[in-house]
Coordinates of C-alpha atoms and ligand atoms in Angstrom, one line a residue:
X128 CA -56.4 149.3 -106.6
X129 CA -53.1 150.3 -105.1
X130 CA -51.7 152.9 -104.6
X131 CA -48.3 155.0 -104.1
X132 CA -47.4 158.3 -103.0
X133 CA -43.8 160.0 -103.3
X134 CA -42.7 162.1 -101.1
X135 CA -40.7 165.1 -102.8
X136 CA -41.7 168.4 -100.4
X137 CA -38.4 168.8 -98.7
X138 CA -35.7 171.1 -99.2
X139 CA -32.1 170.7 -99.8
X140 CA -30.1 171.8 -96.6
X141 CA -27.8 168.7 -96.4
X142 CA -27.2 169.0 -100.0
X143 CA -25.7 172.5 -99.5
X144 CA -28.4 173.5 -102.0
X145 CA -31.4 176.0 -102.1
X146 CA -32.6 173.0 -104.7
X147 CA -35.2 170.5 -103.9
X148 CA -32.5 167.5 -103.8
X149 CA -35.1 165.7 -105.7
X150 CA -34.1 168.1 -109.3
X151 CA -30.5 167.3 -108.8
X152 CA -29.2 165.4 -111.9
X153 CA -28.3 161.9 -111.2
X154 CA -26.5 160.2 -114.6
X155 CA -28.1 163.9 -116.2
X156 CA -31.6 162.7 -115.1
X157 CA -33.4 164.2 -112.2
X158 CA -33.5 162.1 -109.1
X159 CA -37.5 162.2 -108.7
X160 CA -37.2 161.3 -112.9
X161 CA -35.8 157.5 -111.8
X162 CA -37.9 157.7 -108.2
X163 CA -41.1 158.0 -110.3
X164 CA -40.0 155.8 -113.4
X165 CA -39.3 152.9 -110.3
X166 CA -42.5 153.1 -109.3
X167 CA -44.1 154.0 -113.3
X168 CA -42.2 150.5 -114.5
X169 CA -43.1 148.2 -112.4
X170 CA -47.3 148.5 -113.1
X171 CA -47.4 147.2 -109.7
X172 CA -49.6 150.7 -108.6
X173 CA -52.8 152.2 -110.1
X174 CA -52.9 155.3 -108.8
X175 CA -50.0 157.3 -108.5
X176 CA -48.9 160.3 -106.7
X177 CA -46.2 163.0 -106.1
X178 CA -46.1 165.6 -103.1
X179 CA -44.3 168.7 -103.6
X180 CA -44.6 171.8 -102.2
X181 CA -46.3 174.4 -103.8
X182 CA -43.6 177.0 -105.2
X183 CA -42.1 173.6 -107.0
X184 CA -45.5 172.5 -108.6
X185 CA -45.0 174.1 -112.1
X186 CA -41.5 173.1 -112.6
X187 CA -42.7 169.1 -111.6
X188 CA -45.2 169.0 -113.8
X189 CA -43.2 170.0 -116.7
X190 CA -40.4 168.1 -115.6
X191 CA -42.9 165.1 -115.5
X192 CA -44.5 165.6 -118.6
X193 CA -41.2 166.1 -120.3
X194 CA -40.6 162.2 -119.2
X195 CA -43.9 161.2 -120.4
X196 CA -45.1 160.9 -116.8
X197 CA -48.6 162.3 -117.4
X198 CA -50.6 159.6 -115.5
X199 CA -49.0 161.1 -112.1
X200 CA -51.1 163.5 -110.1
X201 CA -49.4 166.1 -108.5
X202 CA -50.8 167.0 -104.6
X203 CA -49.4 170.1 -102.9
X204 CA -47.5 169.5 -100.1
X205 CA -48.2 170.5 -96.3
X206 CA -45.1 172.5 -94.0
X207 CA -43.8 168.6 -92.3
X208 CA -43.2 165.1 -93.9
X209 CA -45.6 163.9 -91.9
X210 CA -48.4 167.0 -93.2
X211 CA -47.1 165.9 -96.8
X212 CA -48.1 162.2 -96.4
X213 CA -51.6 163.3 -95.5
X214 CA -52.0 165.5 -98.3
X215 CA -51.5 162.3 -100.4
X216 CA -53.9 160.0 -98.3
X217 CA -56.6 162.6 -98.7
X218 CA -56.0 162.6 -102.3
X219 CA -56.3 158.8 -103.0
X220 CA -60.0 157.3 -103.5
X221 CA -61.6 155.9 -100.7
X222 CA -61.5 152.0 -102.2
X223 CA -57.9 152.2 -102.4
X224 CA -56.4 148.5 -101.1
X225 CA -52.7 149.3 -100.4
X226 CA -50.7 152.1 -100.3
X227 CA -47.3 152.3 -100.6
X228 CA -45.8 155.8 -99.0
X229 CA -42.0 156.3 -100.8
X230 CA -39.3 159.3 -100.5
X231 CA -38.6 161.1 -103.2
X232 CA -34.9 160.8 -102.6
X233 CA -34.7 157.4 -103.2
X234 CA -34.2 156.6 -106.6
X235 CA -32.8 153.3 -106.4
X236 CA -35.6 150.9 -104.8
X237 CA -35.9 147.6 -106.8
X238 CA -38.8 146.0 -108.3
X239 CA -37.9 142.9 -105.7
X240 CA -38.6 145.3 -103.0
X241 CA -41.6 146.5 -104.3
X242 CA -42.9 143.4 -104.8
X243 CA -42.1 141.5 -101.6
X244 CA -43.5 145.1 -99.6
X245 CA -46.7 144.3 -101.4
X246 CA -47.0 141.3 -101.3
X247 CA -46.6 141.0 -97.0
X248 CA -48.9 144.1 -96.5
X249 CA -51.6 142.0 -98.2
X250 CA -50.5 138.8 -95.7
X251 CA -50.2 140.9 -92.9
X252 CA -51.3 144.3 -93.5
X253 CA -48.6 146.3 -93.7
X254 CA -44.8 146.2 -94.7
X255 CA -42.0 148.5 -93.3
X256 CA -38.9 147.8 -95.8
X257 CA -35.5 147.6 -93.6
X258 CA -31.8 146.5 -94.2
X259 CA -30.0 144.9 -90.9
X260 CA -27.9 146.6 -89.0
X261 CA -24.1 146.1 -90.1
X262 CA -22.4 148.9 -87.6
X263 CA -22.1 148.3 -84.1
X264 CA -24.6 151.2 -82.7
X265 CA -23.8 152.7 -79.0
X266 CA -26.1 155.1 -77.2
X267 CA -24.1 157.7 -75.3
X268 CA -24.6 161.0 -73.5
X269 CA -23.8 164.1 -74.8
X270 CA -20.3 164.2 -73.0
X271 CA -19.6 161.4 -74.9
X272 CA -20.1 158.8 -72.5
X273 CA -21.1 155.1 -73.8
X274 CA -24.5 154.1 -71.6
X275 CA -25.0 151.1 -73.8
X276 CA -24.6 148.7 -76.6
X277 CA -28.0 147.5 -78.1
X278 CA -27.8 143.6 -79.3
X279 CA -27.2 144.5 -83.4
X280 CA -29.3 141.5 -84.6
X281 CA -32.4 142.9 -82.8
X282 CA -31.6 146.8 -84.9
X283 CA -32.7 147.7 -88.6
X284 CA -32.3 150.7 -90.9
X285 CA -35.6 152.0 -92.0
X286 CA -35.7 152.5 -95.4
X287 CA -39.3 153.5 -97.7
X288 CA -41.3 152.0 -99.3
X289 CA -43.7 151.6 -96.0
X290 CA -46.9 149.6 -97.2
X291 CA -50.2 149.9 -95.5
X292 CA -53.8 148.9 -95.6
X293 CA -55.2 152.3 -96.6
X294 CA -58.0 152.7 -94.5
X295 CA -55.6 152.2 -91.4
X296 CA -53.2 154.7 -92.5
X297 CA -55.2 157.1 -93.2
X298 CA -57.3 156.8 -90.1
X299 CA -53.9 156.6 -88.2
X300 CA -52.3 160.1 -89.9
X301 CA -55.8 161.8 -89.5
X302 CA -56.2 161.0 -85.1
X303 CA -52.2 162.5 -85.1
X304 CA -52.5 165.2 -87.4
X305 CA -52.1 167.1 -84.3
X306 CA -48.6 165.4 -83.1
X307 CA -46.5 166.5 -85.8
X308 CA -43.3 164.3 -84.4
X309 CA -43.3 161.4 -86.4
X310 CA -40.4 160.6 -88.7
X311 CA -41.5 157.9 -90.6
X312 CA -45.4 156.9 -91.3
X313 CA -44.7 153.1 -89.2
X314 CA -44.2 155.4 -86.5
X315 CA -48.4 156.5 -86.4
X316 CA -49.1 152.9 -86.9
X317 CA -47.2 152.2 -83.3
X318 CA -49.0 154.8 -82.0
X319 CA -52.6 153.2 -82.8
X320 CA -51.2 150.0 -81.1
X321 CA -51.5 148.1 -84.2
X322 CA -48.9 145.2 -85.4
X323 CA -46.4 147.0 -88.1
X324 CA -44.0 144.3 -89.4
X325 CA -40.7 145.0 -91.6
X326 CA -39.9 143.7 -95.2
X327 CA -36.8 142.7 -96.7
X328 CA -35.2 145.9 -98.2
X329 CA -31.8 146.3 -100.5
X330 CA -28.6 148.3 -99.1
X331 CA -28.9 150.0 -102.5
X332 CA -32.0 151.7 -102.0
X333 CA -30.3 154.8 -100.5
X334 CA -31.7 158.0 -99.2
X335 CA -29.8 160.8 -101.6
X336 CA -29.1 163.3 -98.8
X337 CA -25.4 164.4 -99.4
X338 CA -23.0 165.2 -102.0
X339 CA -21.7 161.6 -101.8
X340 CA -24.7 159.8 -101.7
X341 CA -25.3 161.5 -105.3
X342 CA -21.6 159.8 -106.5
X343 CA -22.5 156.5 -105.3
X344 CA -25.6 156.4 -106.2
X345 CA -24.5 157.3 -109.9
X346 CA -22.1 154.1 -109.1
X347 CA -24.7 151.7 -108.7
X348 CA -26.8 152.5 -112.1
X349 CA -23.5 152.8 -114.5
X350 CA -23.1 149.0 -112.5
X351 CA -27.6 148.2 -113.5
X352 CA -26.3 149.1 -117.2
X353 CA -27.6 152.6 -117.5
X354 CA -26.0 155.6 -119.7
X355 CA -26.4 159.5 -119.2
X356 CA -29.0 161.2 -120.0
X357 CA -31.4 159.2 -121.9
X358 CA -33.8 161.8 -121.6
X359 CA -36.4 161.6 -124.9
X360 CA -36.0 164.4 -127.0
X361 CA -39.2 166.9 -127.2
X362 CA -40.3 168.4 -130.3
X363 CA -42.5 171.0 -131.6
X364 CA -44.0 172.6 -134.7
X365 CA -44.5 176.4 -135.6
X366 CA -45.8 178.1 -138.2
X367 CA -45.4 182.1 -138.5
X368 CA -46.3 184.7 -141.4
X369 CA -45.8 188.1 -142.3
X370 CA -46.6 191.1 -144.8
X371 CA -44.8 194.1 -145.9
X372 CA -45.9 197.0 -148.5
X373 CA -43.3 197.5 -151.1
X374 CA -42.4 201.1 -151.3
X375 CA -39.7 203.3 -153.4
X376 CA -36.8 204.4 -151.5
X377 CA -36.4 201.6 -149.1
X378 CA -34.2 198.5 -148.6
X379 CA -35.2 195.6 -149.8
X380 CA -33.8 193.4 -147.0
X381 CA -34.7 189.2 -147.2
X382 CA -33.4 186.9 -144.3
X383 CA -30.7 189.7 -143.9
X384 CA -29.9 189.9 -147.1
X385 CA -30.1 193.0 -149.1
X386 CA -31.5 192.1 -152.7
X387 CA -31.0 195.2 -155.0
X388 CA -34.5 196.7 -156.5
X389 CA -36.2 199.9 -157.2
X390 CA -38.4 199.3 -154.5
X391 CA -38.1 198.0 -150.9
X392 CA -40.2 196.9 -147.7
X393 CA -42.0 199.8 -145.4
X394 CA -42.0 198.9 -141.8
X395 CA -40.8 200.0 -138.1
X396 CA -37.4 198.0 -138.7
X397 CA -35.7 197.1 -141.5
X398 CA -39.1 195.6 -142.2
X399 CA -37.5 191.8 -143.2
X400 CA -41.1 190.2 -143.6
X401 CA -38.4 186.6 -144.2
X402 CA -36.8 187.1 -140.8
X403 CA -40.5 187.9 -138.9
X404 CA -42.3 184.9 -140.5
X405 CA -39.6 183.0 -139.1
X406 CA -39.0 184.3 -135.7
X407 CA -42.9 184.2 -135.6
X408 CA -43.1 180.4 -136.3
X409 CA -40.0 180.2 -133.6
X410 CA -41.7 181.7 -130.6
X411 CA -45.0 179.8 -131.8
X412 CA -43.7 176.4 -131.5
X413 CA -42.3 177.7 -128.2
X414 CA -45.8 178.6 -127.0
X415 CA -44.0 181.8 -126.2
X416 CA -45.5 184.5 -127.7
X417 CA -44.5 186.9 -131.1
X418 CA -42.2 189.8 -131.9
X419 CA -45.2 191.9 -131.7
X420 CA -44.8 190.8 -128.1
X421 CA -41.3 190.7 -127.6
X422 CA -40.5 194.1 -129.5
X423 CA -43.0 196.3 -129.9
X424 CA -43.1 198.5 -132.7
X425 CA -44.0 201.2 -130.8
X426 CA -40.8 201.0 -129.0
X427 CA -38.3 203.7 -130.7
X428 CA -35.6 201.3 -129.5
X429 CA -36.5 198.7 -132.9
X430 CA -36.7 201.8 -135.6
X431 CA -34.9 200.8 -138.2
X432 CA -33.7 197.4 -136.4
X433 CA -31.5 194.9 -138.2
X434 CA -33.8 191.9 -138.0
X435 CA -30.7 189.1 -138.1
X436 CA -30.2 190.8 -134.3
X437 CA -33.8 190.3 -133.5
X438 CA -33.6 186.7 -135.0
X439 CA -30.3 186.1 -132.4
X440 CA -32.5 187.3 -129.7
X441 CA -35.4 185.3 -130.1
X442 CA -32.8 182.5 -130.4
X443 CA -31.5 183.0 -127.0
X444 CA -35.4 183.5 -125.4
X445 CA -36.9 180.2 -126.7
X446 CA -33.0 178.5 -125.9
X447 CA -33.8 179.6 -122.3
X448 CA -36.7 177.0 -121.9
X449 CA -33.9 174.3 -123.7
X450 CA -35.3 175.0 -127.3
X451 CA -33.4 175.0 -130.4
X452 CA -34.4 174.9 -134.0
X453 CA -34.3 171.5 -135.7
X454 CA -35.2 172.9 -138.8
X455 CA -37.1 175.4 -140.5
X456 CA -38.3 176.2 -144.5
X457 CA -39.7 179.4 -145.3
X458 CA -41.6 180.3 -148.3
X459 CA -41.4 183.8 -149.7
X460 CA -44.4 184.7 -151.9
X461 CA -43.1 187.2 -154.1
X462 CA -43.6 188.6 -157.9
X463 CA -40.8 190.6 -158.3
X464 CA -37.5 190.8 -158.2
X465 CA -36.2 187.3 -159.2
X466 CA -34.9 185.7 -155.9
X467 CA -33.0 182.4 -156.8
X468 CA -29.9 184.3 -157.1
X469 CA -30.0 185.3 -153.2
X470 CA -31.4 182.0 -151.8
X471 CA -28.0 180.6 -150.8
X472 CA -26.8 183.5 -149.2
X473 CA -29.9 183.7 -147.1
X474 CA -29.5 180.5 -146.1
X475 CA -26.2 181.0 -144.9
X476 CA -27.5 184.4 -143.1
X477 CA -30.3 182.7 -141.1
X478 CA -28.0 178.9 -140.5
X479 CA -25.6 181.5 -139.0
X480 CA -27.8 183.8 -137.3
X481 CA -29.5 180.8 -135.4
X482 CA -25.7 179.1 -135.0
X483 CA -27.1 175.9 -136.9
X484 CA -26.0 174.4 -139.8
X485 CA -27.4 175.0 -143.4
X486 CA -28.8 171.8 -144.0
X487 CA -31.3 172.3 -141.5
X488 CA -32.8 175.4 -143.1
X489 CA -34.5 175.8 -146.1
X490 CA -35.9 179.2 -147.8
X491 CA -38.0 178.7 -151.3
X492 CA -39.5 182.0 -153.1
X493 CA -42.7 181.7 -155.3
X494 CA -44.6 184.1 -157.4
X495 CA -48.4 184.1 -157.7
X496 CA -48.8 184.3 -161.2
X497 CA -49.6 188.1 -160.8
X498 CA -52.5 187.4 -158.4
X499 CA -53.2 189.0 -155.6
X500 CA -51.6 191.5 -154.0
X501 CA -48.0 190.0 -154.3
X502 CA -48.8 189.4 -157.9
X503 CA -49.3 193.0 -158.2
X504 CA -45.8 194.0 -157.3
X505 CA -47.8 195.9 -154.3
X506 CA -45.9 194.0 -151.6
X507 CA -44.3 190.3 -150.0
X508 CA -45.3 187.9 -147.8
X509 CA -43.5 185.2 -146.5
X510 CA -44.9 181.6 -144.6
X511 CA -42.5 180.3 -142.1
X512 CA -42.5 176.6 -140.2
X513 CA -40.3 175.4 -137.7
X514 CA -39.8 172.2 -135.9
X515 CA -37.6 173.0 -132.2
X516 CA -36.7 170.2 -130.2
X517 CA -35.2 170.2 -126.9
X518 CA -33.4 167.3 -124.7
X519 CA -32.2 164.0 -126.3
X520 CA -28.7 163.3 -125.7
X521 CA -27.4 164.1 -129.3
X522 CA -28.6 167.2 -129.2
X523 CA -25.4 168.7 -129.9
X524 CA -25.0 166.4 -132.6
X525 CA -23.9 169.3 -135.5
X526 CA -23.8 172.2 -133.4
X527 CA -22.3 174.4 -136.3
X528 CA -18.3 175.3 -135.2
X529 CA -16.7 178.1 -135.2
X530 CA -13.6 176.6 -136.9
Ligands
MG1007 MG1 -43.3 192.2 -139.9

């Protein structure tokens, strides 16, 4: 089987960027997102892996998984490129054929070069992909003084994919673990004394290192047909539910609407059993907790709390990890009072509360035929189920206005 490792353990100094360069957006995907998908489409590897370092681990594997990438094994990453590499090599089984060692940065490499790199390391063991030379080069001292202009057609730009028989590589990178000088893996090959030849590479299969490498290389997909941000959407389901005692001398408050009766809900806040079923099933889907969690009720700062500002809140925590509600319906199981007259207007409370549009949310009320103890007029329940989604380029798509 072959075999491909991406490099991605570097850090952004030329990018004037505490960011990995490999997260930067490219056409509002992340660069190591089209790097991986290069590699991912052309079904030309078995076994594939990405090295980062070890403080970016949890934000690649989401990132991945968000893209569907879950076949990709993640290896941490050692303190040089060259370290990094290794930590792949160890990582791959011993049978592995060919291995094909990639940057991260370069999001733009071809099937064609992918193919014609594997397909010379199996003639000749290994494939080093390179463009020709097109400027003149001139070595000079560091006065400035020319000592020398090298023949150009004898000069390449090295460029990754580099190919190799696996057993070589590996073999190579473990006798110079020590010499830590080595800026590209054909260079460990030299050192063994073995033959290292170059394959054809492609001018467009650029090494995103600045600013402007980012704008060109957004250039070259809008010209290969591609359109921003075609990032799946996610979605995900949660269900939440709730209980409050009705008691006299209290507000009966339902999805922030205050219903009049003789009786209304006991609780720490305003005790909306509507509001927590639904911010329940919010943070559930989320995989991010409850409102026990978020606002305990032994925390004098919720006594009494309006449960609508709750609802905004937990709005803005799931929206943090990209969450929003697609849409939610919420049964409330309750004998008494009559509800159908307040359904729209708690519709309208919660679409605005979450800043979505009504459509999207759906509130029902049911009686239990004087079973139980909602039937009994002893208190209300209320079952909540919400679908989020995140990403998606029409995410936006009714974004309620303010207008
Ligand atoms: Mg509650």
């Amino acid at each position: 089987m072959n075999a491909a490792i991406i490099v991605a353990a570097g850090r952004g100094e030329r990018m004037h960027s505490d960011k990995n360069k490999v997260f930067l957006p490219l056409l509002g995907v992340p660069v190591i997102v089209h790097t991986v998908r290069a590699f991912s489409d052309s079904g030309l590897f078995g076994d594939l892996i990405v090295v980062c370092s070890t403080q970016n681990q949890d934000e690649m594997r989401e990132l991945l998984s968000s893209y569907g990438f879950d076949q990709v094994r993640l290896v941490p990453g050692g303190a040089t490129r060259q370290a990094s590499v290794l930590c792949g090599l160890r990582a791959l089984p011993k049978g592995t054929n060919y291995v094909a060692i990639h940057d991260g940065a370069r999001p733009l490499v071809s099937r064609r070069v992918l193919e014609d790199a594997l397909r010379q390391a199996a003639d000749k063991g290994n494939a080093i992909v390179a463009v020709p030379l097109k400027d003149t080069i001139k070595r000079a001292q560091p006065d400035g003084l020319i000592l020398e202009t090298p023949d150009r057609a004898s000069l390449y730009s090295i460029q990754t994919p580099q190919v190799f028989d696996y057993a070589e590589i590996i073999a190579a990178h473990e006798t110079y673990a020590d010499r830590q000088t080595a800026t590209d893996d054909a260079m460990l090959m030299e050192w063994t004394g073995k033959a290292v030849y170059l394959s054809m590479g492609d001018p467009e299969n650029l090494k995103i290192t600045t600013p402007e490498d980012l704008a060109v290389a957004e250039q070259i997909l809008i010209r290969r047909g591609m359109k921003e941000a075609d990032k799946p959407m996610e979605m995900r389901i949660g269900h939440g539910y709730d209980v409050h005692k009705l008691v006299p001398d209290r507000d009966l408050i339902l999805c922030g609407v205050k219903v009049p009766y003789e009786r209304g809900l006991l609780g720490h806040s305003d005790a909306d059993v509507a509001a927590h079923a639904l911010m329940d099933a919010m943070l559930g889907a989320a995989a991010m907790g409850d409102i026990g969690y978020h606002f305990p009720d032994t925390d004098p700062a919720y006594s009494g709390a309006d449960s609508m500002k709750l609802l905004e809140r937990v709005r803005e925590i799931i929206a943090a990890d990209g969450w929003k509600v697609s849409n939610a319906d919420l049964t409330i199981i309750c004998q008494r009072p009559k509800l159908r007259p307040f359904i729209e207007a708690m519709r309208d409370s919660l679409a605005g509360h979450l800043n979505i549009c009504r459509e999207r949310i759906s509130v029902k009320a049911t009686t239990t035929e004087h079973l139980g103890f909602e039937g009994e007029g002893l208190g209300i329940s209320t079952h909540a189920v919400v679908m989020l989604e995140r990403g998606g380029s029409d995410c936006l798509r009714d974004e309620k206005s303010n207008g």
